Short mmCIF file of C-alpha atoms and ligand atoms in Angstrom, two decimals:
data_model
loop_
_atom_site.label_atom_id
_atom_site.label_comp_id
_atom_site.label_asym_id
_atom_site.label_seq_id
_atom_site.Cartn_x
_atom_site.Cartn_y
_atom_site.Cartn_z
CA MET A 1 0.00 0.00 0.00
CA ARG A 2 1.38 3.39 -1.02
CA ALA A 3 -0.09 6.67 0.27
CA LEU A 4 0.46 10.12 -1.22
CA PHE A 5 -0.85 13.22 0.51
CA PHE A 6 -1.80 16.53 -1.09
CA ASP A 7 -3.19 19.81 0.19
CA GLU A 8 -5.86 20.06 -2.49
CA ILE A 9 -7.72 17.96 -5.05
CA ALA A 10 -6.16 19.99 -7.90
CA GLU A 11 -2.62 19.03 -6.86
CA MET A 12 -3.70 15.40 -6.32
CA SER A 13 -5.38 15.27 -9.74
CA ARG A 14 -2.28 16.58 -11.50
CA ALA A 15 -0.10 13.97 -9.81
CA MET A 16 -2.58 11.22 -10.72
CA ALA A 17 -2.76 12.35 -14.34
CA ALA A 18 1.03 12.19 -14.64
CA GLU A 19 1.11 8.68 -13.13
CA ILE A 20 -1.71 7.49 -15.38
CA VAL A 21 0.19 8.68 -18.46
CA ARG A 22 3.31 6.86 -17.25
CA LEU A 23 1.40 3.62 -16.54
CA ALA A 24 -0.42 3.83 -19.87
CA ARG A 25 2.78 4.18 -21.86
CA GLU A 26 4.37 1.29 -19.94
CA ALA A 27 1.32 -0.96 -20.54
CA VAL A 28 1.22 -0.21 -24.26
CA GLU A 29 4.97 -0.82 -24.51
CA GLU A 30 4.73 -4.15 -22.65
CA ARG A 31 1.34 -5.51 -23.77
CA GLY A 32 0.15 -3.38 -26.65
CA ARG A 33 -2.75 -1.75 -24.83
CA PHE A 34 -3.85 0.02 -21.63
CA SER A 35 -7.10 -0.92 -19.91
CA LEU A 36 -8.34 1.80 -17.57
CA VAL A 37 -11.38 1.50 -15.27
CA LEU A 38 -12.94 4.85 -14.37
CA THR A 39 -14.69 5.73 -11.14
CA GLY A 40 -17.76 7.89 -10.61
CA GLY A 41 -18.63 10.50 -8.01
CA ARG A 42 -17.38 14.07 -7.81
CA THR A 43 -13.71 13.59 -6.89
CA PRO A 44 -12.43 12.50 -10.34
CA ALA A 45 -14.04 15.39 -12.27
CA LEU A 46 -10.87 17.51 -12.41
CA LEU A 47 -8.70 14.47 -13.22
CA TYR A 48 -10.85 13.70 -16.27
CA GLU A 49 -10.61 17.32 -17.36
CA LEU A 50 -6.81 17.23 -17.01
CA LEU A 51 -6.57 14.02 -19.04
CA GLY A 52 -8.70 15.61 -21.76
CA ASN A 53 -6.43 18.62 -22.24
CA PRO A 54 -2.76 19.41 -22.85
CA PRO A 55 -0.23 18.44 -21.66
CA PHE A 56 -1.64 15.11 -20.49
CA ALA A 57 -3.98 14.54 -23.45
CA SER A 58 -1.15 14.70 -25.94
CA ASP A 59 1.03 12.34 -23.87
CA MET A 60 -1.56 9.58 -23.49
CA PRO A 61 -1.54 6.61 -25.96
CA TRP A 62 -5.26 7.05 -26.53
CA LEU A 63 -5.55 4.85 -29.64
CA SER A 64 -4.34 1.90 -27.53
CA THR A 65 -6.38 2.82 -24.44
CA TRP A 66 -9.56 0.95 -23.49
CA ILE A 67 -12.03 2.53 -21.08
CA PHE A 68 -14.28 0.71 -18.60
CA TRP A 69 -16.28 1.72 -15.52
CA GLY A 70 -16.15 0.42 -11.96
CA ASP A 71 -19.80 1.22 -11.50
CA GLU A 72 -22.69 3.12 -13.01
CA ARG A 73 -25.95 4.54 -11.80
CA CYS A 74 -29.00 3.02 -13.53
CA VAL A 75 -29.86 6.19 -15.39
CA ALA A 76 -29.57 7.29 -19.02
CA PRO A 77 -26.05 8.12 -20.23
CA ASP A 78 -26.93 11.82 -20.56
CA HIS A 79 -28.44 11.99 -17.05
CA ALA A 80 -26.72 14.35 -14.59
CA ALA A 81 -25.99 11.38 -12.28
CA SER A 82 -24.40 9.23 -15.00
CA ASN A 83 -20.80 8.20 -14.40
CA PHE A 84 -20.44 7.84 -18.16
CA ARG A 85 -21.49 11.45 -18.62
CA LEU A 86 -19.01 12.52 -15.88
CA ALA A 87 -16.14 11.27 -18.07
CA HIS A 88 -17.73 11.90 -21.46
CA GLU A 89 -18.05 15.66 -21.20
CA PRO A 90 -14.43 16.58 -20.30
CA LEU A 91 -12.63 13.59 -21.83
CA LEU A 92 -14.41 11.01 -23.98
CA SER A 93 -16.22 13.59 -26.10
CA ARG A 94 -12.83 14.93 -27.22
CA GLY A 95 -12.62 12.06 -29.71
CA PHE A 96 -9.15 10.83 -28.75
CA ILE A 97 -10.36 7.32 -27.99
CA PRO A 98 -11.99 5.16 -30.68
CA ALA A 99 -15.66 4.53 -29.85
CA GLU A 100 -15.07 0.77 -29.97
CA ASN A 101 -12.54 1.15 -27.13
CA ILE A 102 -15.13 2.62 -24.75
CA PHE A 103 -17.04 -0.02 -22.79
CA ARG A 104 -19.96 1.90 -21.29
CA MET A 105 -22.11 0.21 -18.65
CA GLN A 106 -25.69 0.44 -19.92
CA GLY A 107 -27.36 2.26 -17.05
CA GLU A 108 -30.50 2.66 -19.12
CA ALA A 109 -31.06 -1.09 -19.48
CA VAL A 110 -32.64 -3.57 -17.08
CA PRO A 111 -29.94 -3.80 -14.35
CA SER A 112 -29.62 -7.59 -14.25
CA VAL A 113 -29.45 -7.76 -18.06
CA ALA A 114 -26.92 -4.93 -18.25
CA ALA A 115 -24.71 -6.56 -15.61
CA HIS A 116 -24.68 -9.91 -17.43
CA SER A 117 -24.04 -8.22 -20.76
CA TYR A 118 -21.12 -6.21 -19.37
CA GLU A 119 -19.50 -9.29 -17.94
CA GLU A 120 -19.79 -11.02 -21.31
CA ARG A 121 -18.21 -8.01 -23.00
CA LEU A 122 -15.30 -8.12 -20.54
CA HIS A 123 -14.60 -11.76 -21.38
CA ARG A 124 -14.77 -11.00 -25.10
CA PHE A 125 -12.34 -8.13 -24.61
CA TRP A 126 -9.84 -10.33 -22.83
CA ALA A 127 -10.23 -13.15 -25.32
CA ALA A 128 -9.71 -10.82 -28.29
CA SER A 129 -6.30 -9.71 -27.15
CA ASN A 130 -2.83 -10.48 -28.30
CA LYS A 131 -1.09 -13.34 -26.57
CA SER A 132 0.60 -11.31 -23.84
CA ASP A 133 -2.62 -9.73 -22.62
CA ALA A 134 -5.13 -12.58 -22.95
CA VAL A 135 -5.60 -12.97 -19.19
CA PRO A 136 -8.54 -11.30 -17.42
CA ALA A 137 -6.96 -8.16 -16.00
CA PHE A 138 -7.23 -4.40 -15.91
CA ASP A 139 -4.04 -2.36 -16.05
CA LEU A 140 -5.41 0.32 -13.71
CA ILE A 141 -8.62 0.72 -11.73
CA LEU A 142 -9.49 4.15 -10.31
CA LEU A 143 -11.60 3.98 -7.16
CA GLY A 144 -13.28 6.66 -5.11
CA MET A 145 -14.58 5.91 -1.63
CA GLY A 146 -17.74 7.07 0.09
CA ASN A 147 -17.84 8.45 3.64
CA ASP A 148 -19.17 5.01 4.62
CA GLY A 149 -16.17 3.28 3.08
CA HIS A 150 -18.03 2.01 -0.01
CA VAL A 151 -16.15 1.52 -3.27
CA ALA A 152 -17.74 1.40 -6.71
CA SER A 153 -21.32 0.46 -5.75
CA LEU A 154 -20.29 -2.06 -3.12
CA PHE A 155 -21.87 -0.74 0.06
CA PRO A 156 -21.33 -1.79 3.70
CA GLU A 157 -23.15 -5.00 4.71
CA SER A 158 -24.08 -5.78 1.11
CA ASP A 159 -24.35 -9.46 0.19
CA LEU A 160 -22.30 -8.53 -2.90
CA LEU A 161 -19.25 -8.26 -0.64
CA LEU A 162 -19.36 -12.07 -0.43
CA GLU A 163 -19.55 -12.57 -4.21
CA LYS A 164 -16.78 -14.89 -5.37
CA ASN A 165 -17.65 -15.64 -9.00
CA ARG A 166 -19.52 -12.92 -10.85
CA LEU A 167 -17.43 -9.98 -12.12
CA VAL A 168 -20.33 -7.58 -12.63
CA ALA A 169 -23.51 -7.33 -10.56
CA ALA A 170 -26.67 -5.27 -10.37
CA VAL A 171 -27.54 -3.44 -7.16
CA GLU A 172 -31.31 -3.60 -7.62
CA GLU A 173 -32.28 -1.61 -4.54
CA ALA A 174 -31.86 2.15 -4.65
CA SER A 175 -28.47 2.79 -3.05
CA GLY A 176 -25.91 5.50 -2.47
CA GLU A 177 -26.21 9.11 -3.49
CA PRO A 178 -28.23 9.56 -5.63
CA PRO A 179 -30.33 6.67 -4.29
CA VAL A 180 -30.81 4.67 -7.50
CA PRO A 181 -30.18 1.07 -8.60
CA ARG A 182 -26.65 0.54 -9.86
CA LEU A 183 -24.26 -1.66 -11.78
CA THR A 184 -20.93 -2.50 -10.20
CA LEU A 185 -17.76 -4.50 -10.60
CA THR A 186 -17.51 -7.01 -7.78
CA LEU A 187 -14.49 -7.54 -5.52
CA PRO A 188 -13.21 -10.44 -7.68
CA ALA A 189 -13.31 -8.13 -10.70
CA ILE A 190 -11.54 -5.31 -8.87
CA ALA A 191 -8.90 -7.82 -7.76
CA LEU A 192 -8.02 -8.30 -11.45
CA ALA A 193 -6.35 -4.89 -11.38
CA ARG A 194 -2.63 -4.81 -11.99
CA ARG A 195 -2.70 -1.48 -10.14
CA ILE A 196 -5.37 0.43 -8.18
CA PHE A 197 -5.46 4.18 -7.52
CA PHE A 198 -7.80 5.26 -4.73
CA MET A 199 -8.64 8.95 -4.80
CA ILE A 200 -10.18 10.51 -1.70
CA SER A 201 -10.46 13.89 -0.04
CA GLY A 202 -11.58 15.28 3.32
CA GLU A 203 -11.21 14.35 6.98
CA ALA A 204 -13.87 11.60 7.10
CA LYS A 205 -12.33 9.60 4.26
CA LYS A 206 -8.80 10.25 5.52
CA GLY A 207 -9.92 8.80 8.85
CA ILE A 208 -11.20 5.64 7.16
CA PHE A 209 -7.90 5.32 5.30
CA SER A 210 -6.03 5.55 8.63
CA GLU A 211 -8.24 2.81 10.14
CA ILE A 212 -7.60 0.58 7.12
CA LYS A 213 -3.85 1.20 7.31
CA ARG A 214 -3.74 0.64 11.08
CA ASP A 215 -5.87 -2.53 11.29
CA PRO A 216 -6.99 -3.89 7.89
CA ALA A 217 -8.78 -6.91 9.38
CA LYS A 218 -10.84 -4.82 11.79
CA ALA A 219 -11.55 -2.18 9.11
CA ALA A 220 -12.75 -4.93 6.74
CA ARG A 221 -15.66 -5.56 9.11
CA SER A 222 -17.01 -2.06 8.42
CA TYR A 223 -15.59 -0.74 5.17
CA PRO A 224 -15.78 -2.37 1.72
CA ALA A 225 -12.66 -0.36 0.77
CA ALA A 226 -10.68 -2.52 3.22
CA LEU A 227 -11.66 -5.62 1.24
CA VAL A 228 -10.11 -4.34 -2.01
CA ARG A 229 -7.20 -6.39 -3.35
CA ALA A 230 -5.13 -6.06 -6.51
CA GLN A 231 -2.54 -8.09 -8.40
CA GLY A 232 -0.06 -5.28 -7.85
CA GLU A 233 0.30 -2.12 -5.80
CA ILE A 234 -2.65 -0.22 -4.32
CA SER A 235 -1.96 3.52 -4.16
CA TRP A 236 -3.99 5.96 -2.08
CA PHE A 237 -4.07 9.55 -3.35
CA ILE A 238 -5.32 11.63 -0.43
CA ALA A 239 -6.22 15.32 -0.56
CA GLU A 240 -6.78 17.32 2.62
CA LYS A 241 -9.70 19.14 1.00
C1 6PG B 301 -20.43 6.31 -7.56
C2 6PG B 301 -18.98 6.11 -7.34
C3 6PG B 301 -18.67 5.95 -5.89
C4 6PG B 301 -17.81 7.14 -5.54
C5 6PG B 301 -17.84 7.42 -4.08
C6 6PG B 301 -17.09 8.72 -3.79
O1 6PG B 301 -20.96 5.92 -8.58
O2 6PG B 301 -21.02 6.96 -6.67
O3 6PG B 301 -18.36 5.26 -8.14
O4 6PG B 301 -18.09 4.77 -5.51
O5 6PG B 301 -16.47 6.88 -5.96
O6 6PG B 301 -19.19 7.55 -3.70
O7 6PG B 301 -17.77 9.75 -4.44
P1 6PG B 301 -17.26 11.26 -4.33
O8 6PG B 301 -16.00 11.30 -5.14
O9 6PG B 301 -18.37 12.07 -4.95
O10 6PG B 301 -17.04 11.54 -2.88
#
């Protein structure tokens, strides 16, 4: 676990953008492509704007970058609460990334159908790769965290925290903020990450991070974030405000 501390979200976002560019170029060099899982919520808004503009936009290997989501609200893609829209406006609408490289979760569809369909699309993506990248994996997953310690749309005390097989699930009951049904990667899917970047800000979330760092086993009883595992390093980007 690596932790980096910043005074403000702007400084944190710039540091993350630089690291994402570096990881992307390494992944394309080593495996021919970079698979990036985006998070929702408010925290990543500036990061997506930075990635969509110079200097970061021109340094990213966009044509070899594949975009996925960690979760999505069950709303239309142009809805104000859509995680797709959150990334589309500042970044994906810029046209750097081929449309076929963008794997949008279909928030407008029946949740259980959309979850199953997304999981099938993930397997097809991994199968249709060159030899060195044929294994189910994501090069980098971005994760926010709620003030209750939720990640993606995996909320405290959810039965989904026990899921061992499915990679994508529907959260049928209205959950989170806004309280709507959702689609989410499960913990086994998140664990396919070669690297994970958490991005959090504020005292409450910083306090949860400290509890996770101090006693992961105890924190895992309360916070889904403490259950997150990855194939490689988990980095926490933490902004004071
Ligand atoms: C979502 C997000 C969720 C988010 C946290 C933090 O769809 O709501 O994926 O997991 O990352 O709720 O959100 P903020 O960045 O707005 O605090």
